[in-house]
PDB file of N, CA and C in Angstrom:
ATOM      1  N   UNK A   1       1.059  -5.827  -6.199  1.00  0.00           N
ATOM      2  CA  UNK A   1       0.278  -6.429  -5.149  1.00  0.00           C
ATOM      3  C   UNK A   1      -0.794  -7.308  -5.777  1.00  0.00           C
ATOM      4  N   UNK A   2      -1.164  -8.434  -5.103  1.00  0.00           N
ATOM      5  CA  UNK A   2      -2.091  -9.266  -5.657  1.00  0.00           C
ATOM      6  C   UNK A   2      -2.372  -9.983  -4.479  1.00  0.00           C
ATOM      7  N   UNK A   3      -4.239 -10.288  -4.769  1.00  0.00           N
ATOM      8  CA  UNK A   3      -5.131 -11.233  -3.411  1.00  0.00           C
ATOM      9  C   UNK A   3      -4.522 -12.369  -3.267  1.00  0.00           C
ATOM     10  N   UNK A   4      -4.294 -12.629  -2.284  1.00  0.00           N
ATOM     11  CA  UNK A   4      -4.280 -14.281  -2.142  1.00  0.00           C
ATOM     12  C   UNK A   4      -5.076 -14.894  -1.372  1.00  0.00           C
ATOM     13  N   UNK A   5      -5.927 -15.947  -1.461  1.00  0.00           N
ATOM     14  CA  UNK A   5      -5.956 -16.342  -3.289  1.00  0.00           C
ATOM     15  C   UNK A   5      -6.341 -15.418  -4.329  1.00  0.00           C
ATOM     16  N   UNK A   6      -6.119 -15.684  -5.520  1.00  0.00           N
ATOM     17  CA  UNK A   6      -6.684 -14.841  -6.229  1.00  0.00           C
ATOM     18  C   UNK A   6      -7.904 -14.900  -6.193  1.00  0.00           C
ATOM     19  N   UNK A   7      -8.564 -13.565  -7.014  1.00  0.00           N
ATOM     20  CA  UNK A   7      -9.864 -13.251  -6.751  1.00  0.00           C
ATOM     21  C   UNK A   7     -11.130 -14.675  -7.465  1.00  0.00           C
ATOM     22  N   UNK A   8     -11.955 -15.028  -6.796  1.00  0.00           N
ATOM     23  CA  UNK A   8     -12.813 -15.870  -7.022  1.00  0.00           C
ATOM     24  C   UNK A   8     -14.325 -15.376  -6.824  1.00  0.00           C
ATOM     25  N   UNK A   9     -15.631 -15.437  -7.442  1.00  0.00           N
ATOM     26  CA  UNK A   9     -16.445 -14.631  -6.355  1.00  0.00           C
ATOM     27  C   UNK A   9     -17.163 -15.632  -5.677  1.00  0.00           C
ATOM     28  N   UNK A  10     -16.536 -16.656  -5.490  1.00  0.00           N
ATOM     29  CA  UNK A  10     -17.288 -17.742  -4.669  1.00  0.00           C
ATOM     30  C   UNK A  10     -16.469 -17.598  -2.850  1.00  0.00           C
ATOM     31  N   UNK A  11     -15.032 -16.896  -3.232  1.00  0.00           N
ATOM     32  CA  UNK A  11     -14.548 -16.657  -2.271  1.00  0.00           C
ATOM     33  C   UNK A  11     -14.189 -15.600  -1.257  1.00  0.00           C
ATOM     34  N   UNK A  12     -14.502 -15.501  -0.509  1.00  0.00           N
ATOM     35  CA  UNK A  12     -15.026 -14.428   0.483  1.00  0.00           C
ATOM     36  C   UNK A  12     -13.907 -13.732   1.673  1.00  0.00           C
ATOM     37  N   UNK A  13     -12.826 -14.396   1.846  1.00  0.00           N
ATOM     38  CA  UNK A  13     -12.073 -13.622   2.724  1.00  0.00           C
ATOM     39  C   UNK A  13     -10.712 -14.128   2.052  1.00  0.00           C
ATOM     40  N   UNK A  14      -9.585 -12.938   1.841  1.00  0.00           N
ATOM     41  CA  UNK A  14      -8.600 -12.551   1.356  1.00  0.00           C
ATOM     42  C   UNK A  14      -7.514 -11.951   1.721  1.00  0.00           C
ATOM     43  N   UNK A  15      -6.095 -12.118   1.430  1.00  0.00           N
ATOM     44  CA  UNK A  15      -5.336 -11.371   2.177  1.00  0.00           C
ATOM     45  C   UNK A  15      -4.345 -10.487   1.311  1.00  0.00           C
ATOM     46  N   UNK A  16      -3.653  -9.417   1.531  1.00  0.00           N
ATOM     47  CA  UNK A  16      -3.187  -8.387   0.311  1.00  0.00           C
ATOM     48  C   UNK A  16      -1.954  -7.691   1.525  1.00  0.00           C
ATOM     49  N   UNK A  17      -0.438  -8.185   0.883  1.00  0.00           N
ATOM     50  CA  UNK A  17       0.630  -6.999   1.326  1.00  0.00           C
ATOM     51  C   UNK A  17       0.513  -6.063   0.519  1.00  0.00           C
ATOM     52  N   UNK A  18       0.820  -4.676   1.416  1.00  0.00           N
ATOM     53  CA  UNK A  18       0.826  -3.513   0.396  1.00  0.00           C
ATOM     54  C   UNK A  18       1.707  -2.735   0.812  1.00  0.00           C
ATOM     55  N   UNK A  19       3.395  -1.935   0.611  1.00  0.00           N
ATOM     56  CA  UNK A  19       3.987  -1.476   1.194  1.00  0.00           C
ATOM     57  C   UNK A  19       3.070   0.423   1.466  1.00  0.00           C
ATOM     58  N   UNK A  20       4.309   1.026   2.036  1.00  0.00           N
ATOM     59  CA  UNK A  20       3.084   2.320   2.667  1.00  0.00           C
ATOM     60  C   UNK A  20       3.031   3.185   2.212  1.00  0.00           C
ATOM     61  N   UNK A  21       3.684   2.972   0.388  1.00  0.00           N
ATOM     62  CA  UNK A  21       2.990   3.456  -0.770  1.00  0.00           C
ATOM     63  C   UNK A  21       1.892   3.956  -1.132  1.00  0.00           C
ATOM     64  N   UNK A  22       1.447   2.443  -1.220  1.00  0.00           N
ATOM     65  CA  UNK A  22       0.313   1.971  -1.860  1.00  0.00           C
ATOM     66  C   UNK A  22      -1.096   1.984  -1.065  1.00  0.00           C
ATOM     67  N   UNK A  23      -1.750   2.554  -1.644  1.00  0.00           N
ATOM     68  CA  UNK A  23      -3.274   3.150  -0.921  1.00  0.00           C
ATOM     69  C   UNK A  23      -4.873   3.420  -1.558  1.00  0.00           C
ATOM     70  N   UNK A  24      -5.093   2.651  -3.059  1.00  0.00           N
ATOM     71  CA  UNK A  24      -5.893   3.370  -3.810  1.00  0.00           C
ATOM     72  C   UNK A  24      -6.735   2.586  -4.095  1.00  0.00           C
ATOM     73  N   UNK A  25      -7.970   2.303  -3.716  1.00  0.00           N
ATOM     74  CA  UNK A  25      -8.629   1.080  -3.765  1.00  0.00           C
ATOM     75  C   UNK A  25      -9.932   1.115  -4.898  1.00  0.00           C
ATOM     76  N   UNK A  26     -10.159  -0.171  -5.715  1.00  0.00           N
ATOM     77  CA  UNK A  26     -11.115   0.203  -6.676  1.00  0.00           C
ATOM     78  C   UNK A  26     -11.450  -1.175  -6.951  1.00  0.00           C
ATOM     79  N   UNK A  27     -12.973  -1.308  -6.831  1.00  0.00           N
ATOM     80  CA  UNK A  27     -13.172  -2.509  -7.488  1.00  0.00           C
ATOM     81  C   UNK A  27     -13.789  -2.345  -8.696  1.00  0.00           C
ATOM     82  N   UNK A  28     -13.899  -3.458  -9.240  1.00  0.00           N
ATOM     83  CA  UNK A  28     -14.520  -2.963 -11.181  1.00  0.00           C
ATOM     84  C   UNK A  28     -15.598  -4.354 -10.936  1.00  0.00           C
ATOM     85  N   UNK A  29     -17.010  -3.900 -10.798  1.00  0.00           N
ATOM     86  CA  UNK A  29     -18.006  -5.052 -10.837  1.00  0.00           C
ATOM     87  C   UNK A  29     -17.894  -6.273 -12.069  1.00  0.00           C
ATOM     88  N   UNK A  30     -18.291  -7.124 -11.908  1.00  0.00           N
ATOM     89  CA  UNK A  30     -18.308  -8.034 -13.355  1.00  0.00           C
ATOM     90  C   UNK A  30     -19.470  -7.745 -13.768  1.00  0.00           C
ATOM     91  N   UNK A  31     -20.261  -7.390 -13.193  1.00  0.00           N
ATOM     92  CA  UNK A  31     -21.410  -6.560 -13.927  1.00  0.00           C
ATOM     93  C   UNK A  31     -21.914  -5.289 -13.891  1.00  0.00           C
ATOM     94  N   UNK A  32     -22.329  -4.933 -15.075  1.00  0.00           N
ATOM     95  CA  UNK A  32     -22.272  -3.287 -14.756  1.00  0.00           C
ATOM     96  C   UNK A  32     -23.465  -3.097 -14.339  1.00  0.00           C
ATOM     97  N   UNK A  33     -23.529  -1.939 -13.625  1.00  0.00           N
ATOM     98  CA  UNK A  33     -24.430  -1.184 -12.602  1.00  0.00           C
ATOM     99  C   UNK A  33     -24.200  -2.051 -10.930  1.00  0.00           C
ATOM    100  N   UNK A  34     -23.937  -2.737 -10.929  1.00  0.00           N
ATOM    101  CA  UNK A  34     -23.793  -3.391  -9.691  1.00  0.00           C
ATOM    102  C   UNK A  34     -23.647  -2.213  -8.612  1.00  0.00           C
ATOM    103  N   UNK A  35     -24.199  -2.405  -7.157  1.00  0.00           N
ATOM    104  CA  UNK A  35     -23.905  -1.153  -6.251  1.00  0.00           C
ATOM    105  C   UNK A  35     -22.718  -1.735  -5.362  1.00  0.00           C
ATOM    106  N   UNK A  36     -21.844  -1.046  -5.345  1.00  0.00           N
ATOM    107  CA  UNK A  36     -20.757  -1.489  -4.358  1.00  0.00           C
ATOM    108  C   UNK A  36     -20.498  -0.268  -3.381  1.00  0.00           C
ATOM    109  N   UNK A  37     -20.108  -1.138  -2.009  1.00  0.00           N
ATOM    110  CA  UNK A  37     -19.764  -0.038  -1.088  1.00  0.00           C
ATOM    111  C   UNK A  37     -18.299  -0.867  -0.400  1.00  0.00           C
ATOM    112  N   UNK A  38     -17.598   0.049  -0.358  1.00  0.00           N
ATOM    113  CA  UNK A  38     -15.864  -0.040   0.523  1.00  0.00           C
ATOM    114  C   UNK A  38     -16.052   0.361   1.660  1.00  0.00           C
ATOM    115  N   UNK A  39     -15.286   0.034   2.699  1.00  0.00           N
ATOM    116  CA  UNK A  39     -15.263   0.168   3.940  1.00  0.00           C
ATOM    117  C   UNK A  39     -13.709  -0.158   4.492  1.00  0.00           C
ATOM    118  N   UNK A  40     -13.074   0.848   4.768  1.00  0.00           N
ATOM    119  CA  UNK A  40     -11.956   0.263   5.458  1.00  0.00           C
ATOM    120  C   UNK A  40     -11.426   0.703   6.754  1.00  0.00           C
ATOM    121  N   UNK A  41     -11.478  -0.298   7.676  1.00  0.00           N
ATOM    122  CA  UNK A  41     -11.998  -0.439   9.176  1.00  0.00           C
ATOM    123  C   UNK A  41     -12.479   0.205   9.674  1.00  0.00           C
ATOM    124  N   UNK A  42     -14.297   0.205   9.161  1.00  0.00           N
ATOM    125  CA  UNK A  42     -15.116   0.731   9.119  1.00  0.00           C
ATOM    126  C   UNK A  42     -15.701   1.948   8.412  1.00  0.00           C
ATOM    127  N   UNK A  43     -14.846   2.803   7.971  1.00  0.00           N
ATOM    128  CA  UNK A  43     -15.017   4.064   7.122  1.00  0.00           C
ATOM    129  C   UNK A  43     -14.936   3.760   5.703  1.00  0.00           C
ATOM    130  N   UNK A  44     -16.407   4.705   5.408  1.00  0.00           N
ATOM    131  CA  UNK A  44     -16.589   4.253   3.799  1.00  0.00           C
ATOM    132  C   UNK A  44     -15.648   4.928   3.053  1.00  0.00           C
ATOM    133  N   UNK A  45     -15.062   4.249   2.202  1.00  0.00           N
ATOM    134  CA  UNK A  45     -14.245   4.505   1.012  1.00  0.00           C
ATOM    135  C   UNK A  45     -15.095   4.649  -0.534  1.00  0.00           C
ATOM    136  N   UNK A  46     -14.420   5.652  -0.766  1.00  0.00           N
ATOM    137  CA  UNK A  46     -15.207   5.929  -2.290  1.00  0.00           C
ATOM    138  C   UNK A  46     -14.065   5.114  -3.574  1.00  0.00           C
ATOM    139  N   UNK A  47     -15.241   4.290  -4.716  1.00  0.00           N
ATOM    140  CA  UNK A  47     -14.565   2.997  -5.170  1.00  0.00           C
ATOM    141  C   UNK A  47     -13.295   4.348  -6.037  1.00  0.00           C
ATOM    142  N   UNK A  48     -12.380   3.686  -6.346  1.00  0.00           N
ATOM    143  CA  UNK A  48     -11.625   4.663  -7.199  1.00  0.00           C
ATOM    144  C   UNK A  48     -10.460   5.739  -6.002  1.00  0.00           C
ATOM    145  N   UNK A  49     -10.557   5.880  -4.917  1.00  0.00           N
ATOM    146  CA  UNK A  49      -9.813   6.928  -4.269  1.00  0.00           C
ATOM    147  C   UNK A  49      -9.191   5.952  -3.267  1.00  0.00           C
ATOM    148  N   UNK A  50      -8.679   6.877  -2.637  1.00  0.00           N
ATOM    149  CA  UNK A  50      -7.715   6.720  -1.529  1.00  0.00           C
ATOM    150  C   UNK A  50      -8.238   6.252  -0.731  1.00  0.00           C
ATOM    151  N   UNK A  51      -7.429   5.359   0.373  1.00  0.00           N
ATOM    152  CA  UNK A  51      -7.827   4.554   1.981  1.00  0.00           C
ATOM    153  C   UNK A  51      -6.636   4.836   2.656  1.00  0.00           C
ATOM    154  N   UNK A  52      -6.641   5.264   4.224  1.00  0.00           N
ATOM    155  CA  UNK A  52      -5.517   5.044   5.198  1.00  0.00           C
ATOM    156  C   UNK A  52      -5.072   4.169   5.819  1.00  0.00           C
ATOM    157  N   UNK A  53      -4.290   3.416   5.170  1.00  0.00           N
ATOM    158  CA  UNK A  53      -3.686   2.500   6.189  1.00  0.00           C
ATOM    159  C   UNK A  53      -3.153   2.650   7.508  1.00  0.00           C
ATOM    160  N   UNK A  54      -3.586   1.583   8.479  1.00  0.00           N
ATOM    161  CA  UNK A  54      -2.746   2.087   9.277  1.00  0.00           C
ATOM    162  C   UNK A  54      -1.357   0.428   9.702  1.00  0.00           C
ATOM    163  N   UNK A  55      -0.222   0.705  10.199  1.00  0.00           N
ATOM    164  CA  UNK A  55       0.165  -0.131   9.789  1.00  0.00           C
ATOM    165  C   UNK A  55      -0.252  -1.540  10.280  1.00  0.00           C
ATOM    166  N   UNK A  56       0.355  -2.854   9.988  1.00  0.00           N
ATOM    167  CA  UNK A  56      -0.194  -3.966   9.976  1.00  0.00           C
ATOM    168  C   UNK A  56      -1.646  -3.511   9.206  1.00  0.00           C
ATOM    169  N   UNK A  57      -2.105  -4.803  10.265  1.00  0.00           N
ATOM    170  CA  UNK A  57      -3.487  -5.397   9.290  1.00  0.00           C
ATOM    171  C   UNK A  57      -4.638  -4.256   9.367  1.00  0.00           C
ATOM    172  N   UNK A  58      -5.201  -4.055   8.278  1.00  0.00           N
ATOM    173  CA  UNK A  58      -6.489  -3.415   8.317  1.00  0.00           C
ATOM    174  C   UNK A  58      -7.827  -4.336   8.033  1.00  0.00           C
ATOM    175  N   UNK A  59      -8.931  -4.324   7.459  1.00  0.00           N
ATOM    176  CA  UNK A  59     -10.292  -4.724   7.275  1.00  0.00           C
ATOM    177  C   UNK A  59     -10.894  -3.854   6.760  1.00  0.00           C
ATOM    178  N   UNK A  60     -10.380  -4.694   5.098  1.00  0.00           N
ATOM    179  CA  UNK A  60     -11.168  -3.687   3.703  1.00  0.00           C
ATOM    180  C   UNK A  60     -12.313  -4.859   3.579  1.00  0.00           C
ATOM    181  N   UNK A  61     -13.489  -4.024   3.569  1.00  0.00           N
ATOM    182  CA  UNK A  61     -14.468  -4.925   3.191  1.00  0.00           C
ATOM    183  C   UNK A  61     -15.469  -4.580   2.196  1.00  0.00           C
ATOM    184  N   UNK A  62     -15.873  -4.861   1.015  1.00  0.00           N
ATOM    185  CA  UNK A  62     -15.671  -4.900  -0.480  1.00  0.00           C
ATOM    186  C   UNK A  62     -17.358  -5.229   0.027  1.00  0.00           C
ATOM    187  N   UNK A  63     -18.338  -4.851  -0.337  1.00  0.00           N
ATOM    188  CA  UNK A  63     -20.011  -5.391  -0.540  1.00  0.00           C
ATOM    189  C   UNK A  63     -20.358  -5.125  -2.094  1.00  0.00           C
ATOM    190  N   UNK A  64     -20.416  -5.944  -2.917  1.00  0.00           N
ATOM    191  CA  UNK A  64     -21.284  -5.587  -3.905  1.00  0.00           C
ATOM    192  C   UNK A  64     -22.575  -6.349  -4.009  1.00  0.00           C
ATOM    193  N   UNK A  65     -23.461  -6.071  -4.095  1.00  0.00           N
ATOM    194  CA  UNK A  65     -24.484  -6.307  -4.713  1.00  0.00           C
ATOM    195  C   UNK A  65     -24.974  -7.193  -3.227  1.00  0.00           C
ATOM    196  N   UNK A  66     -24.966  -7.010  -2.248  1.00  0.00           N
ATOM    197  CA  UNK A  66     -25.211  -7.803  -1.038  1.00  0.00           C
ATOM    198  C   UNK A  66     -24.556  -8.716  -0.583  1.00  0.00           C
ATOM    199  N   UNK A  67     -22.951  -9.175  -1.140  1.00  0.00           N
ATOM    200  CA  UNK A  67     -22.191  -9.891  -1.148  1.00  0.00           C
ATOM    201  C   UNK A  67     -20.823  -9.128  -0.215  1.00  0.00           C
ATOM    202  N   UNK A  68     -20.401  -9.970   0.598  1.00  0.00           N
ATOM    203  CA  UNK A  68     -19.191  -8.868   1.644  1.00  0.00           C
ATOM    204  C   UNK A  68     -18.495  -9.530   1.079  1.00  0.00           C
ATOM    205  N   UNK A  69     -17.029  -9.163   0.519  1.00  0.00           N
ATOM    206  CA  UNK A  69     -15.627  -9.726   0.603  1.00  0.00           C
ATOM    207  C   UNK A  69     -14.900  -8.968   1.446  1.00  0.00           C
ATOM    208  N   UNK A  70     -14.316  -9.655   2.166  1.00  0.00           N
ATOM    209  CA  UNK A  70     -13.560  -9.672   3.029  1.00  0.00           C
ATOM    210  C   UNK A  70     -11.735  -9.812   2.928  1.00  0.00           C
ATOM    211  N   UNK A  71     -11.005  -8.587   2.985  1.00  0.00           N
ATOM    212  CA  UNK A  71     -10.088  -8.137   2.330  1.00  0.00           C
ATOM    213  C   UNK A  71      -9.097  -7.354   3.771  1.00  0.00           C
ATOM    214  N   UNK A  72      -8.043  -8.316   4.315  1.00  0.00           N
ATOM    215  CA  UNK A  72      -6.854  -8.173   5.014  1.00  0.00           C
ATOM    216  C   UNK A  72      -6.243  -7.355   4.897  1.00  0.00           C
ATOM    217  N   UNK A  73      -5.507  -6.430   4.592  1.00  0.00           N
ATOM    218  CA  UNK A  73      -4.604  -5.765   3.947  1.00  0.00           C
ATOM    219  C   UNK A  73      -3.472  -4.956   5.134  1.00  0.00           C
ATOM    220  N   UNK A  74      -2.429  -5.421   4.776  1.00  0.00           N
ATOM    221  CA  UNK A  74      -1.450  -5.780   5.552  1.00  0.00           C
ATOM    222  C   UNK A  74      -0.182  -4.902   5.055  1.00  0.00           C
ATOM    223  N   UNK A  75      -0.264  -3.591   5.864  1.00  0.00           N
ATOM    224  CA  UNK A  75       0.612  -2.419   5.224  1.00  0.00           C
ATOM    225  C   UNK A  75       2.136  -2.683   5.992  1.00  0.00           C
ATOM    226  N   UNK A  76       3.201  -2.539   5.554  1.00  0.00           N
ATOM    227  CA  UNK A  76       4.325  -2.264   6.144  1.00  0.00           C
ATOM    228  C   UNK A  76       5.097  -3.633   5.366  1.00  0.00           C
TER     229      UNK A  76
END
């Protein structure tokens, strides 16, 4: 699986197939200590663990450091 587009941090909304496998979400800051919080449609996700898809589209939304990315993710 991979963003499209790929990841940029100038760019802010993204889209990701993921069959109903795949569920494990983690971002890795480009800088360390950065605070990040996950959210996927609406419920916080801890960086590193599991998210429920449900099928079609969800709304993973990625905040680090006061910055939202905005992340589609499109199960089935």
């Amino acid at each position: 699986m991979s963003l499209s587009p790929s990841f940029d941090s100038g760019v802010f909304d993204y889209t990701v197939n993921t069959p109903n496998a795949s569920n494990k979400v983690t971002a890795v800051p480009m800088n360390e200590g950065a605070d990040i919080v996950i959210t996927n449609n609406g419920n916080v996700v801890n960086n590193g663990t599991s998210a429920s898809w449900r099928n079609g589209e969800n709304n993973l939304v990625i905040a680090v450091d006061g910055l939202e990315y905005n992340i589609t993710v499109v199960r089935g």
